[in-house]
Coordinates of C-alpha atoms in Angstrom, one line a residue:
X1 CA 38.2 53.0 -66.4
X2 CA 39.3 53.6 -62.6
X3 CA 38.3 57.2 -62.6
X4 CA 34.5 55.9 -63.3
X5 CA 34.0 53.3 -60.3
X6 CA 35.8 55.4 -57.9
X7 CA 33.0 58.4 -59.0
X8 CA 30.1 55.6 -59.4
X9 CA 31.7 54.7 -55.4
X10 CA 31.1 57.8 -54.3
X11 CA 27.6 58.3 -56.4
X12 CA 26.3 55.2 -54.6
X13 CA 28.6 56.0 -51.7
X14 CA 25.7 56.4 -49.0
X15 CA 23.8 53.1 -50.4
X16 CA 26.5 50.7 -50.4
X17 CA 26.9 51.6 -47.0
X18 CA 23.1 51.1 -46.0
X19 CA 23.4 47.4 -48.3
X20 CA 27.0 47.2 -46.4
X21 CA 24.8 47.6 -42.8
X22 CA 21.6 45.8 -43.9
X23 CA 24.0 43.1 -44.9
X24 CA 25.8 42.7 -41.3
X25 CA 22.7 43.4 -40.2
X26 CA 21.7 40.0 -41.5
X27 CA 25.3 38.3 -41.0
X28 CA 25.1 38.3 -36.7
X29 CA 20.9 38.3 -36.5
X30 CA 21.5 34.6 -38.9
X31 CA 24.3 33.8 -36.4
X32 CA 22.5 35.0 -33.1
X33 CA 19.0 33.2 -34.4
X34 CA 21.2 30.1 -35.3
X35 CA 22.9 30.3 -31.7
X36 CA 19.2 30.7 -29.7
X37 CA 17.8 28.0 -31.6
X38 CA 20.2 25.7 -31.0
X39 CA 20.4 26.5 -27.1
X40 CA 16.3 25.8 -27.6
X41 CA 17.4 22.5 -29.0
X42 CA 19.2 22.1 -26.2
X43 CA 17.2 22.7 -23.3
X44 CA 14.6 20.8 -25.3
X45 CA 17.5 17.8 -24.8
X46 CA 18.2 18.5 -21.8
X47 CA 13.8 18.5 -20.3
X48 CA 13.2 15.1 -21.9
X49 CA 16.7 14.1 -20.4
X50 CA 15.2 14.8 -17.5
X51 CA 11.7 13.7 -17.9
X52 CA 12.5 10.6 -18.9
X53 CA 15.5 10.4 -15.2
X54 CA 12.4 11.9 -13.7
X55 CA 9.9 8.5 -15.2
X56 CA 13.1 5.9 -14.6
X57 CA 13.1 6.9 -11.2
X58 CA 10.0 6.9 -10.6
X59 CA 9.3 3.7 -12.5
X60 CA 11.5 2.2 -10.6
X61 CA 10.6 3.7 -7.6
X62 CA 7.3 1.7 -7.2
X63 CA 9.2 -1.8 -8.0
X64 CA 11.2 -1.1 -4.4
X65 CA 8.0 -0.5 -3.1
X66 CA 6.6 -3.6 -4.7
X67 CA 9.7 -5.4 -3.5
X68 CA 9.3 -3.9 -0.2
X69 CA 5.9 -4.6 1.2
X70 CA 6.9 -8.3 -0.4
X71 CA 9.0 -8.7 2.5
X72 CA 6.8 -6.6 4.9
X73 CA 4.1 -8.7 3.9
X74 CA 5.6 -11.9 6.6
X75 CA 5.2 -10.2 9.1
X76 CA 2.5 -8.8 9.1
X77 CA 0.2 -11.5 7.9
X78 CA 1.7 -14.1 10.1
X79 CA 1.5 -12.0 13.0
X80 CA -3.0 -11.3 11.6
X81 CA -3.1 -15.3 12.5
X82 CA -1.6 -16.2 15.3
X83 CA -3.8 -12.9 16.0
X84 CA -7.0 -14.6 14.8
X85 CA -6.8 -18.2 14.8
X86 CA -9.4 -20.2 12.6
X87 CA -7.2 -23.2 12.4
X88 CA -7.6 -23.9 16.3
X89 CA -11.4 -23.4 15.6
X90 CA -12.2 -26.0 12.7
X91 CA -10.0 -29.0 14.8
X92 CA -11.9 -27.8 17.2
X93 CA -15.2 -29.2 15.3
X94 CA -13.2 -31.7 13.5
X95 CA -12.4 -33.4 17.6
X96 CA -16.1 -32.6 17.9
X97 CA -17.6 -34.9 14.6
X98 CA -14.3 -37.1 15.8
X99 CA -15.5 -38.2 18.7
X100 CA -19.3 -38.2 17.6
X101 CA -18.2 -40.7 15.3
X102 CA -16.3 -42.4 17.7
X103 CA -19.1 -42.3 20.5
X104 CA -21.5 -44.4 18.0
X105 CA -20.0 -46.7 17.0
X106 CA -18.5 -47.7 20.1
X107 CA -22.8 -49.3 20.8
X108 CA -23.2 -48.5 25.2
X109 CA -25.8 -47.4 26.8
X110 CA -28.1 -44.8 27.2
X111 CA -25.7 -41.7 27.9
X112 CA -24.0 -42.7 25.2
X113 CA -26.7 -41.6 22.5
X114 CA -27.7 -38.6 24.9
X115 CA -24.1 -37.8 24.0
X116 CA -24.6 -38.4 20.1
X117 CA -27.8 -36.2 19.8
X118 CA -25.8 -32.9 21.4
X119 CA -22.9 -33.8 19.2
X120 CA -25.4 -34.3 16.0
X121 CA -24.1 -32.4 13.0
X122 CA -27.4 -29.7 13.4
X123 CA -24.9 -26.8 15.0
X124 CA -28.3 -25.9 16.4
X125 CA -28.9 -28.3 18.5
X126 CA -26.0 -27.9 20.3
X127 CA -25.2 -27.4 24.2
X128 CA -22.3 -27.5 26.2
X129 CA -20.7 -30.0 27.9
X130 CA -17.8 -30.5 30.5
X131 CA -17.2 -26.6 30.4
X132 CA -16.7 -26.9 26.8
X133 CA -18.2 -24.7 23.7
X134 CA -20.7 -26.2 22.1
X135 CA -20.7 -26.9 18.7
X136 CA -22.9 -24.3 18.0
X137 CA -20.2 -21.4 20.0
X138 CA -17.4 -23.6 18.0
X139 CA -19.6 -22.9 14.3
X140 CA -20.2 -19.4 15.5
X141 CA -16.3 -17.9 16.9
X142 CA -15.6 -19.5 13.6
X143 CA -18.1 -17.9 11.4
X144 CA -15.9 -14.5 12.7
X145 CA -13.4 -15.1 13.5
X146 CA -12.3 -16.8 9.2
X147 CA -14.1 -13.8 7.4
X148 CA -12.4 -11.4 10.7
X149 CA -9.3 -12.2 9.3
X150 CA -9.5 -12.4 5.5
X151 CA -11.1 -8.6 5.1
X152 CA -8.0 -7.6 8.4
X153 CA -5.8 -9.3 6.5
X154 CA -7.4 -7.1 3.2
X155 CA -7.3 -3.9 5.0
X156 CA -4.3 -4.3 7.0
X157 CA -2.4 -5.1 3.0
X158 CA -4.7 -2.2 1.5
X159 CA -2.8 -0.1 4.6
X160 CA 0.9 -2.0 3.8
X161 CA 1.3 -1.0 -0.1
X162 CA -0.4 2.4 0.1
X163 CA 2.6 3.4 2.7
X164 CA 4.7 2.1 1.8
X165 CA 4.3 3.7 -1.6
X166 CA 4.0 7.3 -0.2
X167 CA 7.4 7.0 2.0
X168 CA 9.2 5.8 -0.9
X169 CA 8.1 8.3 -3.7
X170 CA 9.0 10.7 -1.1
X171 CA 12.8 9.9 -0.3
X172 CA 12.7 9.5 -4.1
X173 CA 11.2 13.1 -4.6
X174 CA 14.0 14.2 -2.1
X175 CA 16.8 12.3 -3.9
X176 CA 16.2 13.3 -6.8
X177 CA 16.3 17.1 -5.4
X178 CA 19.0 16.6 -3.9
X179 CA 21.4 14.9 -6.9
X180 CA 20.0 17.8 -8.1
X181 CA 21.4 20.3 -6.2
X182 CA 24.9 18.8 -5.5
X183 CA 25.0 18.8 -9.4
X184 CA 24.6 22.5 -9.6
X185 CA 27.2 23.2 -6.3
X186 CA 29.5 21.6 -8.2
X187 CA 29.5 23.0 -10.8
X188 CA 30.1 26.3 -8.6
X189 CA 32.6 25.2 -6.9
X190 CA 30.5 24.0 -3.6
X191 CA 31.8 20.4 -2.2
X192 CA 32.6 20.9 1.7
X193 CA 29.9 19.0 3.9
X194 CA 28.0 16.7 1.4
X195 CA 29.1 13.7 2.9
X196 CA 28.4 14.9 6.3
X197 CA 25.3 15.8 4.7
X198 CA 25.0 12.8 2.9
X199 CA 25.7 10.1 6.4
X200 CA 22.4 12.4 8.2
X201 CA 20.3 12.4 5.9
X202 CA 20.3 9.1 5.6
X203 CA 19.9 8.4 8.8
X204 CA 17.3 10.0 9.4
X205 CA 15.9 7.9 6.3
X206 CA 16.3 4.8 8.0
X207 CA 14.3 5.8 11.3
X208 CA 11.4 7.2 8.9
X209 CA 11.6 3.8 6.5
X210 CA 11.4 2.4 10.6
X211 CA 8.2 4.0 11.3
X212 CA 6.1 0.8 9.2
X213 CA 7.0 -1.3 12.2
X214 CA 3.6 0.7 13.7
X215 CA 1.6 -1.2 11.2
X216 CA 3.1 -4.8 11.4
X217 CA 2.9 -4.3 15.4
X218 CA 0.8 -2.2 16.5
X219 CA -1.8 -0.4 13.8
X220 CA -2.7 -3.8 12.9
X221 CA -4.4 -4.8 16.2
X222 CA -6.8 -1.6 15.9
X223 CA -7.9 -3.0 12.0
X224 CA -8.7 -6.3 14.0
X225 CA -10.4 -5.3 16.7
X226 CA -12.7 -2.6 13.6
X227 CA -13.2 -5.4 11.7
X228 CA -14.4 -7.7 13.9
X229 CA -16.9 -5.4 15.3
X230 CA -18.7 -5.5 12.1
X231 CA -18.1 -8.3 11.0
X232 CA -20.2 -9.0 14.4
X233 CA -22.9 -7.0 13.9
X234 CA -23.6 -7.9 10.0
X235 CA -23.7 -11.8 9.8
X236 CA -24.6 -12.5 14.2
X237 CA -28.4 -13.9 12.8
X238 CA -26.5 -15.6 10.0
X239 CA -25.5 -19.3 10.6
X240 CA -23.3 -21.7 8.9
X241 CA -26.8 -24.0 7.5
X242 CA -27.9 -20.4 5.8
X243 CA -27.4 -20.7 1.6
X244 CA -26.5 -17.6 -0.2
X245 CA -25.2 -16.1 -3.3
X246 CA -22.2 -13.9 -4.6
X247 CA -25.0 -10.6 -5.1
X248 CA -26.0 -10.9 -1.6
X249 CA -22.4 -12.2 0.1
X250 CA -21.3 -9.3 -1.6
X251 CA -23.7 -7.5 -0.4
X252 CA -22.6 -8.6 3.5
X253 CA -19.3 -7.3 2.3
X254 CA -20.4 -3.6 1.2
X255 CA -22.3 -3.0 4.4
X256 CA -19.2 -4.3 6.7
X257 CA -17.1 -2.0 4.4
X258 CA -19.2 1.1 5.7
X259 CA -19.1 0.0 9.5
X260 CA -15.4 -0.5 9.7
X261 CA -14.4 2.7 7.3
X262 CA -17.2 5.1 10.0
X263 CA -14.3 6.9 11.5
X264 CA -11.4 4.7 10.2
X265 CA -8.2 6.4 11.6
X266 CA -6.0 6.1 8.3
X267 CA -2.9 7.9 10.5
X268 CA -3.2 6.5 13.7
X269 CA -3.3 3.3 11.5
X270 CA -0.1 3.4 10.3
X271 CA 2.1 6.8 12.0
X272 CA 2.5 6.5 15.8
X273 CA 1.2 9.3 17.7
X274 CA 4.6 12.4 18.4
X275 CA 5.2 10.8 22.4
X276 CA 5.4 7.2 20.3
X277 CA 7.4 8.3 17.8
X278 CA 11.2 7.6 19.6
X279 CA 10.0 4.0 20.9
X280 CA 9.6 3.2 17.0
X281 CA 12.3 4.4 16.8
X282 CA 14.2 3.0 19.2
X283 CA 12.0 -0.6 18.2
X284 CA 14.5 -0.8 14.7
X285 CA 18.0 1.5 15.3
X286 CA 21.1 0.8 17.0
X287 CA 22.9 3.0 19.6
X288 CA 25.1 5.1 17.7
X289 CA 22.3 5.5 14.4
X290 CA 19.3 6.1 17.3
X291 CA 23.1 8.8 18.8
X292 CA 23.4 10.3 15.6
X293 CA 19.9 11.0 15.1
X294 CA 19.4 12.7 18.2
X295 CA 22.2 15.3 17.0
X296 CA 19.8 16.8 13.9
X297 CA 16.2 14.7 13.6
X298 CA 14.7 17.6 11.2
X299 CA 14.3 16.1 8.5
X300 CA 13.1 12.7 9.6
X301 CA 10.0 15.4 11.4
X302 CA 9.4 16.9 8.0
X303 CA 9.2 13.4 6.3
X304 CA 6.7 12.5 8.6
X305 CA 5.0 15.6 8.8
X306 CA 4.3 15.5 5.2
X307 CA 3.4 11.6 5.4
X308 CA 0.4 12.8 8.0
X309 CA -0.9 14.8 5.6
X310 CA -0.5 13.1 2.3
X311 CA -2.0 9.9 5.5
X312 CA -5.0 12.1 6.4
X313 CA -6.1 13.1 2.8
X314 CA -8.8 12.4 0.7
X315 CA -7.3 11.0 -2.1
X316 CA -5.6 8.6 0.2
X317 CA -9.0 7.3 1.8
X318 CA -9.5 7.5 -2.1
X319 CA -7.6 5.3 -3.0
X320 CA -7.0 2.7 0.3
X321 CA -11.2 1.8 -0.9
X322 CA -9.9 1.3 -4.2
X323 CA -7.0 -1.4 -2.7
X324 CA -10.5 -3.4 -0.5
X325 CA -12.9 -3.1 -3.3
X326 CA -10.1 -4.8 -5.9
X327 CA -9.3 -7.3 -3.2
X328 CA -12.5 -8.9 -1.5
X329 CA -13.6 -8.7 -6.3
X330 CA -10.7 -11.2 -6.4
X331 CA -13.0 -12.4 -3.4
X332 CA -16.2 -12.2 -4.0
X333 CA -14.7 -14.2 -7.1
X334 CA -14.2 -16.9 -5.7
X335 CA -17.0 -17.4 -3.9
X336 CA -18.7 -17.3 -7.0
X337 CA -16.2 -19.3 -7.9
X338 CA -18.0 -22.2 -5.5
X339 CA -21.6 -20.8 -5.8
X340 CA -20.8 -22.4 -9.6
X341 CA -20.7 -25.6 -9.3
X342 CA -23.7 -25.7 -7.1
X343 CA -26.2 -24.1 -8.4
X344 CA -25.1 -20.5 -7.7
X345 CA -26.4 -21.0 -4.0
X346 CA -23.7 -22.4 -1.4
X347 CA -24.3 -22.7 2.5
X348 CA -22.1 -20.4 4.8
X349 CA -20.9 -22.8 5.9
X350 CA -18.7 -22.9 2.3
X351 CA -18.0 -19.7 2.3
X352 CA -15.8 -19.7 5.6
X353 CA -13.8 -23.2 3.9
X354 CA -13.2 -20.3 0.9
X355 CA -12.2 -17.3 2.5
X356 CA -10.4 -19.5 4.7
X357 CA -8.2 -20.7 1.7
X358 CA -8.0 -17.2 0.6
X359 CA -6.7 -16.0 3.7
X360 CA -3.5 -18.6 2.7
X361 CA -2.7 -16.8 0.0
X362 CA -2.1 -14.0 1.2
X363 CA 1.0 -15.9 2.9
X364 CA 1.7 -17.0 -0.5
X365 CA 5.0 -15.7 -1.1
X366 CA 3.9 -12.2 -4.2
X367 CA 1.0 -12.1 -3.0
X368 CA -1.6 -12.7 -5.1
X369 CA -3.8 -10.1 -3.2
X370 CA -1.2 -7.3 -3.0
X371 CA -0.2 -7.9 -6.6
X372 CA -3.4 -6.9 -8.2
X373 CA -3.8 -3.8 -5.2
X374 CA -0.5 -2.5 -6.2
X375 CA -1.6 -2.4 -9.9
X376 CA -4.4 -0.3 -8.9
X377 CA -4.7 3.0 -11.4
X378 CA -5.5 5.5 -8.6
X379 CA -2.6 4.5 -6.7
X380 CA -0.1 4.9 -9.2
X381 CA -1.7 8.4 -9.8
X382 CA -1.0 9.5 -6.5
X383 CA 1.8 7.9 -6.5
X384 CA 3.1 10.7 -9.0
X385 CA 1.3 13.5 -7.7
X386 CA 3.4 12.9 -4.7
X387 CA 7.0 12.3 -6.2
X388 CA 6.0 15.2 -8.8
X389 CA 5.2 17.6 -6.4
X390 CA 7.9 19.4 -5.7
X391 CA 6.7 22.9 -5.2

């Protein structure tokens, strides 16, 4: 029996060897495939984890940006209110009205009657008395300053939202890449100098964030002047008694916007010229931090130059227009509500009262105007583009 088996094996030895080889090959091939499949699954898991980390960091960055914007708004909007004091003009008009009532009730002679006729509520008939501005002049000033203040607030806050989003997304992307590099360095046992590099990067980032000082202290003034000139040109012939509806007011705002954005130096409004960069940094950083920065300002230069490119891009221009349009839409809605109570048309004086009320909403904590701007889709798209630019 064993002899027969041995003879059978000898006769079919090649077949057995071939079959054994095939089985071994299949075994190792299956093992290789299984290993590669496991590696593929692991890679997919890691990629999903990384994408989730990127998504979470991105969402947190946008939240951080909004908190930062809200913290800067009081300083920015406060400066605008101080520079465009509508309430002072309103008080002067109220004082004139009070003087008129007092004079009319005094019952004195013809001089009093003349004064009463001069200070008549019809602002068109006002003249200048005793060196003071006439009611007509006060109403004209109120018209220009009130509209200028609201539109300046819209543009200033829109620029603050845009610039802060750009800054924080640039830094967040940089932080993500640095974390990835440090993790890779630790895997290869490279630890030397990390703490020193971290401190230098921190100082550069603080200096970079301090550039918002320019908009808060210089840029807004340029915006105010551009807005004022545009408002004067568009609303010059419109009197406080002129009646208009929301559609007409919308057209006037559009004309004003076109004049403002004609030759609109966006980068000059949010970033200082190079010869003033050190001056801006000195306004916010202490001497020790400045000393550290001067030793290695290379990263700051990279951050500022990259941000300047983003600010000057057509994408930023589009986003700014969307932010402004969102705020103007809210203002038009408020004017429309005022018109609805009076049959659709309202006097410009009513519009001015509405714009004054809206302006004060910019000073409220968690301003609805800023919140609405922060939710603009184009802003999120630009932020995502900046954050994911790993090239």
